[in-house]
CSV table of C-alpha atoms and ligand atoms in Angstrom, one decimal:
chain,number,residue,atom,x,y,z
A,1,UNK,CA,-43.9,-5.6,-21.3
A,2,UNK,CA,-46.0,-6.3,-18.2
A,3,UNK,CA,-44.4,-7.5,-14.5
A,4,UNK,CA,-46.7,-10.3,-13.7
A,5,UNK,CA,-47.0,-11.5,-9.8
A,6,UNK,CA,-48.5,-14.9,-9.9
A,7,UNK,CA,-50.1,-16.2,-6.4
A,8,UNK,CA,-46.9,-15.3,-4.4
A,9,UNK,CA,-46.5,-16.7,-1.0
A,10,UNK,CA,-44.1,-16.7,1.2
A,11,UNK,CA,-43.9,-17.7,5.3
A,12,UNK,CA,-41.1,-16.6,7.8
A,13,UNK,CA,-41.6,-19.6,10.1
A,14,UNK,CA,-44.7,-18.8,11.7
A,15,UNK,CA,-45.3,-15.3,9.5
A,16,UNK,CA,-47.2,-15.6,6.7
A,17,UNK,CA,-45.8,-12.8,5.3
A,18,UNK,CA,-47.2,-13.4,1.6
A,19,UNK,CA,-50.0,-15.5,1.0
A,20,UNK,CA,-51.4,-15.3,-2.3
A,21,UNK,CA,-50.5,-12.0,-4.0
A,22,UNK,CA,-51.0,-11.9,-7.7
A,23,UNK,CA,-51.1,-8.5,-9.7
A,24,UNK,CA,-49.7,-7.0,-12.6
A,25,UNK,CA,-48.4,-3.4,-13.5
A,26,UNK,CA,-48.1,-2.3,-17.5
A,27,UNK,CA,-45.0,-1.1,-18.7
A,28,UNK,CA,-44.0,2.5,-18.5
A,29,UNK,CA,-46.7,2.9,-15.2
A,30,UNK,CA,-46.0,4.7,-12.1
A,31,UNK,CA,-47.4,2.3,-10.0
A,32,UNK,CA,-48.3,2.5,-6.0
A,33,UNK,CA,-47.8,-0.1,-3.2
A,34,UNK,CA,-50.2,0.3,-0.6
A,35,UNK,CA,-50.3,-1.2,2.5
A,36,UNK,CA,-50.1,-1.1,6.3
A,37,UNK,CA,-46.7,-2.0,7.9
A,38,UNK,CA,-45.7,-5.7,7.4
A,39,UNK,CA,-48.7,-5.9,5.2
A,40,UNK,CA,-46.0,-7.5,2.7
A,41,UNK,CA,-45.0,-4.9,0.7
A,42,UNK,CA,-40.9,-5.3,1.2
A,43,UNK,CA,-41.2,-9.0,0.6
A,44,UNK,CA,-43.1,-9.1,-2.4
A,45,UNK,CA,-40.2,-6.4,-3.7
A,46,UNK,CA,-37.4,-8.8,-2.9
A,47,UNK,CA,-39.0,-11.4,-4.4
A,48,UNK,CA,-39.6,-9.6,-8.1
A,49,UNK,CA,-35.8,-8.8,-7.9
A,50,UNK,CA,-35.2,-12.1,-7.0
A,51,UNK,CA,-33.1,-11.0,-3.7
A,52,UNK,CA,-35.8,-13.8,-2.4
A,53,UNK,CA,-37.4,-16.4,-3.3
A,54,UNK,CA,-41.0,-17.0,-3.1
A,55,UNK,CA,-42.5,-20.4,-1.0
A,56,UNK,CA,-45.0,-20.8,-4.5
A,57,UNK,CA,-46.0,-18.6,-6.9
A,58,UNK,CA,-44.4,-16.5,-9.5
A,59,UNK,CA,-42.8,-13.2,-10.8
A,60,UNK,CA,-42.4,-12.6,-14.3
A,61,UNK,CA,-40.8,-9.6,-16.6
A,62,UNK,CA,-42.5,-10.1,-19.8
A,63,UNK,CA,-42.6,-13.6,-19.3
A,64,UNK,CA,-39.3,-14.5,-18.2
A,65,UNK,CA,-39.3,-15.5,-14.5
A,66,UNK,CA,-38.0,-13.3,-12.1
A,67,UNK,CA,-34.8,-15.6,-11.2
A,68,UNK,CA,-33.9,-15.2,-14.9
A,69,UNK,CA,-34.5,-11.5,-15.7
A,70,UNK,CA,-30.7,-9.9,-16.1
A,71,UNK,CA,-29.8,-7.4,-12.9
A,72,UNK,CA,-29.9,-4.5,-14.7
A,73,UNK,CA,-33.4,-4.2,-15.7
A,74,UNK,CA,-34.1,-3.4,-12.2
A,75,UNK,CA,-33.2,0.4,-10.4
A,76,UNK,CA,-34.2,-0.4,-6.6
A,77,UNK,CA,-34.1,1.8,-3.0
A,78,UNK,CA,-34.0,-0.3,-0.3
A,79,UNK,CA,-35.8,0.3,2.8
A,80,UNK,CA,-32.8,0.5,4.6
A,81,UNK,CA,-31.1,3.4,3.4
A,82,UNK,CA,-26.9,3.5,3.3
A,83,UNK,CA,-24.3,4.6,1.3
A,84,UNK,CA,-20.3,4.0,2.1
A,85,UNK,CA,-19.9,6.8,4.4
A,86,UNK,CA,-16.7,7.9,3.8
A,87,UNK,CA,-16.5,7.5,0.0
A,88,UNK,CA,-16.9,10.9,-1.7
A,89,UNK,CA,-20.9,11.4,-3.4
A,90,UNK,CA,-19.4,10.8,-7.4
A,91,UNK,CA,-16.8,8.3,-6.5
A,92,UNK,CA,-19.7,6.1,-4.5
A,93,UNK,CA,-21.8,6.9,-7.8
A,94,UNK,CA,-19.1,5.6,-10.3
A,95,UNK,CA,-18.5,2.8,-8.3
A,96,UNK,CA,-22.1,1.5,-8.5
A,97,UNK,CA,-22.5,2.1,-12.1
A,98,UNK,CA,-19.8,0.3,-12.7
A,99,UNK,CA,-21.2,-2.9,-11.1
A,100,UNK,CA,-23.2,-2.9,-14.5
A,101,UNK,CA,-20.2,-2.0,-16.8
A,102,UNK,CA,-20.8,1.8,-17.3
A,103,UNK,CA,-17.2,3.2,-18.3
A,104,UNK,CA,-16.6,5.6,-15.3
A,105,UNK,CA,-16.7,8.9,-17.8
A,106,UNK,CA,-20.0,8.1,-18.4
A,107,UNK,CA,-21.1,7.3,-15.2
A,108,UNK,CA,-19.8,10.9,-14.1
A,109,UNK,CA,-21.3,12.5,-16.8
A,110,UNK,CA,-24.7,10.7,-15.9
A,111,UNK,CA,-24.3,11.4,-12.3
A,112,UNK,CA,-23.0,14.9,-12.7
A,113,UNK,CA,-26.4,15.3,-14.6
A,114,UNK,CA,-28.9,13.9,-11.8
A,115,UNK,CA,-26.8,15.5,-9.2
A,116,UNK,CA,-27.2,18.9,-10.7
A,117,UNK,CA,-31.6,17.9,-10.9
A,118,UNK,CA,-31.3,16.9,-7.6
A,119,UNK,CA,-29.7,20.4,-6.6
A,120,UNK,CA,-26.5,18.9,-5.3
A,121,UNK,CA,-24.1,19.7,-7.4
A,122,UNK,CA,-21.7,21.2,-5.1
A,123,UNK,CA,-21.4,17.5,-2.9
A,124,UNK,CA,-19.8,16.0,-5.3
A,125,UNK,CA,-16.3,15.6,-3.8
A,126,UNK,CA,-18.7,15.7,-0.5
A,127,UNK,CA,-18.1,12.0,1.8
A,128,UNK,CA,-21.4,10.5,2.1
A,129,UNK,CA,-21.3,10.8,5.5
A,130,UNK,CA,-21.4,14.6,5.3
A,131,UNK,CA,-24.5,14.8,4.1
A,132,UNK,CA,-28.5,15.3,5.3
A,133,UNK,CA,-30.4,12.2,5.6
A,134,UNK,CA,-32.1,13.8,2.7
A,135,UNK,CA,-29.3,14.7,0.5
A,136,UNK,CA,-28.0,10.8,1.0
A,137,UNK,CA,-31.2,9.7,-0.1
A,138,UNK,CA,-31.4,11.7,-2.9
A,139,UNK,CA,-27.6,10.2,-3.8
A,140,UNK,CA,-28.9,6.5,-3.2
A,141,UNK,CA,-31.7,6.9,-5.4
A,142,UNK,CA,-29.4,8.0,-8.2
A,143,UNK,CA,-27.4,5.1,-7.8
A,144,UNK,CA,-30.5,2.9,-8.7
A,145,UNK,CA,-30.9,4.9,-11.8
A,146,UNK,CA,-27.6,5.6,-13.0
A,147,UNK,CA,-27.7,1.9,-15.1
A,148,UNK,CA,-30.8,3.0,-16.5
A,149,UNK,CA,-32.8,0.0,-15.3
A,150,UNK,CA,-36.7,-0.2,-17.1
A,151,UNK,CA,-38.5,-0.7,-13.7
A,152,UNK,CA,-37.8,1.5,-10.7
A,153,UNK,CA,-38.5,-0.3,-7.2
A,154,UNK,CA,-38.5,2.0,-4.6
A,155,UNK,CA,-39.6,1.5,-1.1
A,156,UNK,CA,-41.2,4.7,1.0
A,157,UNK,CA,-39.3,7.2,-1.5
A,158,UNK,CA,-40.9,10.2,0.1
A,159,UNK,CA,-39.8,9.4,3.6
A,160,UNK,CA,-37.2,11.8,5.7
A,161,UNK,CA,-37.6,13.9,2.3
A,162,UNK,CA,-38.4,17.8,3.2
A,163,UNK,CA,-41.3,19.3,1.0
A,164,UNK,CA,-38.4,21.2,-1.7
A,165,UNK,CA,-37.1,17.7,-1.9
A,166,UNK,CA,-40.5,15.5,-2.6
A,167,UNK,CA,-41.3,17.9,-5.3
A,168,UNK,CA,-38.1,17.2,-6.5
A,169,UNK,CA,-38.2,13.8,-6.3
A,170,UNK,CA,-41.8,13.6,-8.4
A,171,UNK,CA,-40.2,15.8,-10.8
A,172,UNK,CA,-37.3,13.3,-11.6
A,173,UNK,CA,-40.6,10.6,-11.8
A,174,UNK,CA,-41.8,12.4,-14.6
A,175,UNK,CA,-37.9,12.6,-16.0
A,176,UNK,CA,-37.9,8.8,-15.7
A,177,UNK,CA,-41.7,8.3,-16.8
A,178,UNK,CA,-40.6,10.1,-20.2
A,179,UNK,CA,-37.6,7.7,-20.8
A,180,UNK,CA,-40.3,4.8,-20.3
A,181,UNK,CA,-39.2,3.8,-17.0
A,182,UNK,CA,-41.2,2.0,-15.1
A,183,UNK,CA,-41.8,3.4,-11.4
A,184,UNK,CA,-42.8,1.4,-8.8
A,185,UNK,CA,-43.0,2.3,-5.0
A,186,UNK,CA,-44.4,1.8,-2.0
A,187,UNK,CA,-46.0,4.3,0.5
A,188,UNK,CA,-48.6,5.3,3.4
A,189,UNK,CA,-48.6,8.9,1.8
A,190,UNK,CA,-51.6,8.9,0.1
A,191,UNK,CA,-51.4,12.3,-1.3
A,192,UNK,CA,-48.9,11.1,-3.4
A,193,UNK,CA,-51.0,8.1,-4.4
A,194,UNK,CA,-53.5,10.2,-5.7
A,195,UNK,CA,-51.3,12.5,-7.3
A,196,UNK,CA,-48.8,10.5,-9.2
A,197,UNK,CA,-50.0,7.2,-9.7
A,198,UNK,CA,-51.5,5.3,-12.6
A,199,UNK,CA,-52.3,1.9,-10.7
A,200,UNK,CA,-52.6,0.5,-7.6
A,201,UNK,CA,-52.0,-2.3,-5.5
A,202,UNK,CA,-53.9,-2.2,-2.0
A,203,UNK,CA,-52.4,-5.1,-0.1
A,204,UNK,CA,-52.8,-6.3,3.8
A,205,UNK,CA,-51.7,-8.9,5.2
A,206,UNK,CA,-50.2,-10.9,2.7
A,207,UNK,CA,-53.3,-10.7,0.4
A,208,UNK,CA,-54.1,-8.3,-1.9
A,209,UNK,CA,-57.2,-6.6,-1.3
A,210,UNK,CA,-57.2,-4.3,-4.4
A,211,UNK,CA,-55.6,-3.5,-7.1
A,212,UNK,CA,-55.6,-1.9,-10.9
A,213,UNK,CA,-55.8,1.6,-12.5
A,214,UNK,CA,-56.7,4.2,-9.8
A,215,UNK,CA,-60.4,5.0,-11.6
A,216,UNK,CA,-61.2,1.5,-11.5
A,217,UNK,CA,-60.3,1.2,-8.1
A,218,UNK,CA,-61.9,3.7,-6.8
A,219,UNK,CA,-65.4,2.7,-8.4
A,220,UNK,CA,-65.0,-0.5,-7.4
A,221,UNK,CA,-66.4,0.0,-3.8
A,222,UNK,CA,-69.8,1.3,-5.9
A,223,UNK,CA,-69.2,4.4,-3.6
A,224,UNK,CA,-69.4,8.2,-4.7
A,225,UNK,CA,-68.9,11.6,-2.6
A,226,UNK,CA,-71.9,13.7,-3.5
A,227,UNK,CA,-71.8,17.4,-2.4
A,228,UNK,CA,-75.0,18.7,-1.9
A,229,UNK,CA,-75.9,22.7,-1.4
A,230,UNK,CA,-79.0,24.1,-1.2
A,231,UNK,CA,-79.9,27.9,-0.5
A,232,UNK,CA,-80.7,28.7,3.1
A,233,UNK,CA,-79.7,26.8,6.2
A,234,UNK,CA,-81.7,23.7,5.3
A,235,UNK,CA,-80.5,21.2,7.2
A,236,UNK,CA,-81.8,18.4,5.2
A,237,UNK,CA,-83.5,16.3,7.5
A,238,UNK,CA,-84.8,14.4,4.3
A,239,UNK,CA,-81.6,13.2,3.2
A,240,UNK,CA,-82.0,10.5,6.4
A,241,UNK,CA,-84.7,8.6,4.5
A,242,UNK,CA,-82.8,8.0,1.6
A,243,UNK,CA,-81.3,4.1,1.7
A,244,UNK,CA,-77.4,4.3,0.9
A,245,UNK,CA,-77.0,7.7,1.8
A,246,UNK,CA,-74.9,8.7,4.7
A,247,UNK,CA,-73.9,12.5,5.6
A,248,UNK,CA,-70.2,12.8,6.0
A,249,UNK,CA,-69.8,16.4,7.0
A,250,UNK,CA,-72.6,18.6,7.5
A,251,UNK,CA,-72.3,22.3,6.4
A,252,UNK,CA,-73.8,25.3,6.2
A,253,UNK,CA,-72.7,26.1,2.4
A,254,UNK,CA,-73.3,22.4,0.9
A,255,UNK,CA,-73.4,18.9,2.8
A,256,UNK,CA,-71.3,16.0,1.8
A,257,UNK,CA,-72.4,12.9,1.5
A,258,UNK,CA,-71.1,9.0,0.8
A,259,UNK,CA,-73.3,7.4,-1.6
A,260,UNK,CA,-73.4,3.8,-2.1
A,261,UNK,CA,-75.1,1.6,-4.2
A,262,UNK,CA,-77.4,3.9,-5.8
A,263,UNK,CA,-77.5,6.4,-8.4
A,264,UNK,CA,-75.8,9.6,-6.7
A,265,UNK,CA,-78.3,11.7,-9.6
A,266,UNK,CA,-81.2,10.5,-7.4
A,267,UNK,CA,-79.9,13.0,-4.8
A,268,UNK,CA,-80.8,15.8,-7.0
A,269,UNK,CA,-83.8,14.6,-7.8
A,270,UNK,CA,-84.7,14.5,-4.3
A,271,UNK,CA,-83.4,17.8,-3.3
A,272,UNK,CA,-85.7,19.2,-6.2
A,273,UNK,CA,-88.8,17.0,-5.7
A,274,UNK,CA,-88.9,18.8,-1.7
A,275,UNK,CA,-88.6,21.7,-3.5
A,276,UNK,CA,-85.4,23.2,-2.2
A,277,UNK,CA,-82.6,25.5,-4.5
A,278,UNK,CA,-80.4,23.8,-5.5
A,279,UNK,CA,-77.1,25.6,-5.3
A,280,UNK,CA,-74.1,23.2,-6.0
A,281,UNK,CA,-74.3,19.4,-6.9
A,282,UNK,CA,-70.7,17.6,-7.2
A,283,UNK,CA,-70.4,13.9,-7.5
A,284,UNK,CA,-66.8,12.7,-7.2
A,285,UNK,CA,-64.7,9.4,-6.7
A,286,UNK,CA,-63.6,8.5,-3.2
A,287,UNK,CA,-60.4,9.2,-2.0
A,288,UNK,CA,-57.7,6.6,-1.9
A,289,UNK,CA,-57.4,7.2,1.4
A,290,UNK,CA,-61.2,6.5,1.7
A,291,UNK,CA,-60.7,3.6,-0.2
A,292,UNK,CA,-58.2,2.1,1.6
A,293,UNK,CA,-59.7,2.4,5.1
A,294,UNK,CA,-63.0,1.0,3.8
A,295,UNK,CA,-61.2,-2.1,2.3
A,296,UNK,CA,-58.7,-2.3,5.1
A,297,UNK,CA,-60.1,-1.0,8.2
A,298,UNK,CA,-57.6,1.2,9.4
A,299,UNK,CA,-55.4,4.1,7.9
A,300,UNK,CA,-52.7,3.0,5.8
A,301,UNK,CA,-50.6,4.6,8.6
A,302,UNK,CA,-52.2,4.1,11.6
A,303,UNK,CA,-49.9,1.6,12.8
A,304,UNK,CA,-46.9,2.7,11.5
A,305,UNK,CA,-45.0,2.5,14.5
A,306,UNK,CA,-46.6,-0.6,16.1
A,307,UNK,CA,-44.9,-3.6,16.6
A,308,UNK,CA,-45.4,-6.4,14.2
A,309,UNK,CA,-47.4,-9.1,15.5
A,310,UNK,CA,-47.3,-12.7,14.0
A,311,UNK,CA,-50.5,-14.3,12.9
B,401,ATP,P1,-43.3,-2.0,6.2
B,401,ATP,O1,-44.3,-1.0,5.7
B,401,ATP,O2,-43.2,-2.0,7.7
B,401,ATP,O3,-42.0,-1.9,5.5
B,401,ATP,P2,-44.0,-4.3,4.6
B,401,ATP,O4,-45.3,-4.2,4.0
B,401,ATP,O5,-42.8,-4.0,3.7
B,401,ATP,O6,-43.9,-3.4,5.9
B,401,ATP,P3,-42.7,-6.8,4.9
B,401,ATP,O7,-41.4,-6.2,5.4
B,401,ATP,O8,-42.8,-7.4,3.6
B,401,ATP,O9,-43.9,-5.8,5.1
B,401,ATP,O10,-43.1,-7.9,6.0
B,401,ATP,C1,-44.2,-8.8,5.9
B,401,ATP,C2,-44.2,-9.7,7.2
B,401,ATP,O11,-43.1,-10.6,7.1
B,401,ATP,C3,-44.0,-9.0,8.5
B,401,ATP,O12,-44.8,-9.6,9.5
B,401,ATP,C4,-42.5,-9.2,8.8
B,401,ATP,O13,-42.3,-9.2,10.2
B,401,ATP,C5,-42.3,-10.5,8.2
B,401,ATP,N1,-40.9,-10.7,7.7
B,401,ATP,C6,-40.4,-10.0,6.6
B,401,ATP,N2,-39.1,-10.4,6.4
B,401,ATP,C7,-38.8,-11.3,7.4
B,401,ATP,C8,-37.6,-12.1,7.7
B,401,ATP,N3,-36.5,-12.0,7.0
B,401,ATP,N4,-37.7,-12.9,8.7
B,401,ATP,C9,-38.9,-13.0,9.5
B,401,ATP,N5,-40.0,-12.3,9.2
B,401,ATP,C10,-40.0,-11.5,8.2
């Protein structure tokens, strides 16, 4: 079963807050959302659960349209957090399972479970309101599972989460991957791109600018990061006349460099052919982060806390 997102767009009067998004993520895939603020990411998630509807374009589940799919195939964490405040943590958790018919001793059992992985047992019988930001968090994210929905949609998961708490969280990802969930968020943390995601899409402004399994996506710029070290403080003043070769950071151990649109081995070559020792030789993929600011222009969070302008 494959999501499919089919030329989406979608305008807010003068916003053109989706204009032409199409990409697909594979079943079972823990699949990343890039993009800057208002870049579209929160629309395009409405739209697939149909709590939107796009202007043209659309969003399919294994073929059946979006407005058609049944409720409880999606999990999803809003981008406004909130919980009843004064209902107590299991009672809140009961009550949302039981929007999609779970018989409430199941639902505790379920929630007793994923409280206790969370390491919050003891707030059960806790009000909402009683809790860290955190520990609500970590309660409204078990009320998108607790129905057992095949696709996760979560926006910014990792925000407001301490570091105990994100490794907690990626640890319930792979819990969910090994059911066959499907995981979808979105993020600026690109550490957590690299590290737990199968797939990408890179989107900005309303357009996607790439997408598809991290590998591919990272070769797709032609670029590699070569590391170059020779014995003694060479300096490499040869490295200059190579075309496509750029030093990144120089250093007294090894150099690195960004490679583009040549063979990276021809660096070796060169290093040997001027005669120098050769002490370490790495070529590796860019970084995500790399890739997105190439593609992009700007780090994904650069202008996080900007004001949106309309275009
Ligand atoms: P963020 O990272 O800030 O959550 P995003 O990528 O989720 O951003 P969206 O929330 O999808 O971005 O917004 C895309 C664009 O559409 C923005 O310019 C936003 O201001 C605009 N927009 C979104 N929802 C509405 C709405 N209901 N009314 C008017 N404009 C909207």
């Amino acid at each position: 079963m494959t999501l499919v997102l089919d030329s989406l767009t979608k305008r807010f009067g003068p916003v053109v807050a989706l204009d032409g998004i199409s990409f697909a993520v594979e079943r079972g895939q823990i699949f990343g959302f890039l993009g800057a603020n208002g870049a579209g990411k929160t629309t395009t998630m409405r739209i697939i659960l149909d709590i939107l509807r796009p202007d043209s374009g659309t969003a399919t589940w294994d073929g059946t349209p979006a407005t058609d799919v049944p409720r409880r195939t999606w999990g999803y964490l809003p981008e406004e957090r909130g919980l009843y405040p004064r209902l107590e943590v299991l009672e809140q958790l009961v009550f949302f399972a039981s929007l999609y018919a779970i018989p409430r001793r199941e639902a505790a059992a379920r929630a007793r479970d994923w409280l206790t992985r969370f390491r919050i047992p003891e707030y059960e019988r806790r009000r909402a309101e009683e809790l860290s930001k955190g520990n609500q968090q970590k309660v409204q994210l078990i009320a998108a599972i607790l129905h057992e929905p095949d696709v996760l949609i979560m926006d910014e998961p990792f925000v407001g989460l301490d570091p105990v708490n994100v490794s907690l969280l990626k640890e319930a990802f792979g819990e969910m991957r090994k059911r066959g969930t499907t995981l979808i968020f979105s993020t600026h943390q690109m550490e957590m791109v690299e590290e737990l995601c199968e797939a990408v899409a890179i989107i900005d402004r309303g357009r996607l600018v790439l997408g598809g399994p991290i590998r591919d996506v990272k070769r797709a710029s032609g670029r590699r990061v070569v590391t170059l070290g020779v014995e003694g403080d060479a300096g490499l003043p040869w490295l200059a006349d190579l075309e496509g070769v750029t030093v990144v950071k120089p250093g007294q151990d090894h150099t690195e460099l960004d490679v583009r649109g040549r063979d990276p081995q021809d660096i070796l070559r060169a290093a040997m052919e001027r005669g120098e020792r050769v002490t370490e030789f790495r070529i590796a993929d860019p970084s995500i982060e790399q890739v997105f600011i190439e593609h992009v222009g700007r780090a994904p969070s650069e202008d996080h806390h900007l004001a949106e302008v309309p275009r």
